[in-house]
Amino acid sequence: KQRQTWKRRRLELKEVRSSKQVVNEVKEGTTYSTGVGLRSKDVEGCDFEALPPGQPKPELILLAVSSTTQPQLVFFDVETTSLEFSTEMTQIAAVCGDKEFTQYVLPRQNISPAASRVTGITKVIYKGKPELCVRGKLVKSATATQALEDFIEWLNNDVGRHTLLCAHN
C-alpha cells in the first residue's frame, strides 16, 4: 500500500512538472532545442543587423599552469531587456584586476519594467530619438555588434593573451 501511494505521488508530481513546462514553452517559446529560432516562420519580418566578417579564429593554446602563464581572469556580465525568449542586450561590463570595461547597448525593443528595476537602465525618447538612461541620466550607447566588437578589442588590447572569461549571473 505504501509503495502504491509513493508511486502515485511520484506520477502526480511528474504530471505537474510536465504541465508547467508546457505552460512555460507556450509563454516563452521553445528555448532549448536544436535549431530553435532558425526556422523561417520564426524569423519572418525580423530586422536583423548583418554581422561584419569575423576575425580569424584564434589559435588554441593549451597552457601549462605555472607562475608565468596564469590566465588573466575576466569577469563579465550582460544585462538584457527582459528574461523572455526574444530579449536583447542593454549592457556588457567586465573587470580584470584594475581594468574595467562597460558598454551600453540601445536595444530595438522596449526594456521590461522588471529589468529596469534591477539594472536602472531605461529607454527614453530624447529630442525625437531613442536613447538610454541609467538611473535617470543619459548615457552613450552603441549597437550590439559595436559593443561586442569593442569588448573583443578591449580583451585583445587591454587584457592580453591567456585570458579566461568568467560569466556572472
C-alpha positions as a printed Julia matrix, in Angstrom:
169×3 Matrix{Float64}:
  0.0    0.0     0.0
  2.77   2.47    0.93
  4.62   1.68   -2.3
  1.48   2.34   -4.38
  0.93   5.67   -2.61
  4.56   6.67   -3.21
  4.34   5.67   -6.89
  1.04   7.53   -7.37
  2.55  10.68   -5.76
  5.62  10.41   -7.99
  3.41  10.24  -11.11
  1.33  13.2    -9.9
  4.47  15.3    -9.41
  5.75  14.28  -12.85
  2.43  15.42  -14.38
  2.67  18.78  -12.57
  6.24  19.32  -13.84
  5.21  18.39  -17.37
  2.26  20.8   -17.39
  4.45  23.62  -16.03
  6.93  23.0   -18.82
  4.17  23.19  -21.44
  2.87  26.45  -19.94
  6.4   27.96  -19.98
  7.01  26.89  -23.58
  3.72  28.45  -24.67
  4.53  31.66  -22.76
  8.24  31.98  -23.65
  8.63  29.8   -26.74
 10.92  26.83  -27.07
 14.36  27.81  -25.8
 16.37  24.61  -25.63
 16.08  22.73  -28.89
 18.24  22.08  -31.92
 17.89  24.93  -34.43
 15.49  26.91  -32.22
 14.74  30.3   -33.74
 16.25  29.41  -37.1
 13.09  28.34  -38.92
 11.83  30.81  -41.5
  8.49  31.26  -39.7
 10.4   32.27  -36.53
 12.45  34.99  -38.21
  9.95  36.24  -40.77
  9.66  40.01  -40.52
 12.58  40.35  -38.11
 15.01  43.16  -38.71
 18.46  41.57  -38.47
 21.68  43.52  -38.5
 24.3   41.8   -40.63
 27.39  40.93  -38.63
 30.68  42.1   -40.08
 33.12  39.46  -41.28
 34.7   37.82  -38.28
 38.32  37.87  -37.31
 40.34  34.74  -37.99
 39.75  32.13  -35.33
 42.48  32.42  -32.7
 44.84  29.53  -32.34
 44.03  27.4   -29.33
 46.94  27.44  -26.95
 46.98  24.95  -24.12
 48.61  26.43  -21.07
 50.59  24.55  -18.51
 49.73  26.02  -15.14
 52.79  27.76  -13.78
 53.55  31.07  -12.16
 54.46  32.63  -15.54
 51.36  31.56  -17.5
 48.49  32.14  -15.08
 45.47  33.19  -17.15
 44.01  36.66  -16.72
 40.56  36.21  -15.17
 37.97  38.45  -16.82
 34.61  38.55  -15.07
 31.84  39.78  -17.36
 28.11  40.36  -17.11
 25.42  41.08  -19.69
 22.21  42.96  -18.88
 19.15  42.41  -21.05
 15.74  43.89  -21.83
 13.89  41.04  -20.08
 14.03  37.35  -19.28
 11.89  36.45  -22.3
 12.95  34.35  -25.28
 13.46  37.34  -27.61
 15.47  39.51  -25.21
 18.17  41.94  -26.34
 21.35  43.12  -24.65
 21.35  46.51  -22.88
 24.84  46.44  -21.33
 28.03  44.4   -21.29
 30.51  45.04  -18.49
 33.73  43.35  -17.46
 36.56  43.63  -14.97
 40.06  42.17  -14.96
 42.12  43.24  -11.97
 42.05  47.06  -12.05
 40.95  47.2   -15.73
 37.27  47.77  -16.41
 35.04  47.76  -19.49
 31.43  48.83  -19.86
 29.34  49.49  -22.93
 25.62  50.27  -23.05
 23.59  48.89  -25.95
 20.49  50.59  -27.37
 18.01  47.75  -27.94
 15.38  47.83  -30.67
 12.7   46.62  -28.26
 11.47  48.2   -25.05
 13.02  47.31  -21.71
 10.67  45.49  -19.33
  9.81  47.28  -16.07
 11.29  44.36  -14.1
 14.62  44.62  -15.97
 14.68  48.41  -15.42
 14.11  47.94  -11.68
 17.06  45.55  -11.47
 19.52  47.41  -13.73
 18.4   51.03  -13.54
 18.51  51.13  -17.36
 15.58  52.69  -19.21
 14.9   53.54  -22.85
 13.57  57.04  -23.45
 12.83  59.31  -26.38
 15.13  62.35  -26.25
 14.97  65.03  -28.94
 12.87  62.71  -31.09
 15.11  59.64  -30.98
 15.55  56.68  -28.63
 18.3   56.94  -26.01
 19.36  55.02  -22.91
 19.3   56.35  -19.38
 20.94  54.83  -16.32
 19.23  55.93  -13.11
 17.79  58.93  -14.95
 21.0   60.11  -16.67
 21.54  59.84  -20.43
 24.42  57.52  -21.39
 26.26  56.9   -24.63
 25.14  53.65  -26.27
 26.06  51.56  -29.28
 24.61  48.76  -31.37
 25.02  45.21  -30.08
 27.52  44.49  -32.85
 29.63  47.55  -32.0
 29.52  46.76  -28.26
 30.74  43.2   -28.82
 33.47  44.4   -31.19
 34.57  46.94  -28.55
 34.6   44.2   -25.91
 36.78  41.95  -28.08
 39.1   44.89  -28.79
 39.35  45.6   -25.03
 40.17  41.95  -24.38
 42.87  41.94  -27.07
 44.45  45.32  -26.27
 43.94  45.89  -22.54
 43.84  42.38  -21.12
 46.11  40.5   -23.48
 46.77  36.83  -24.05
 45.98  33.96  -21.77
 42.53  35.2   -20.83
 39.86  33.16  -19.09
 36.32  34.59  -19.37
 34.12  34.05  -16.31
 30.42  34.85  -16.76
 28.49  36.43  -13.9
 24.81  35.7   -13.42
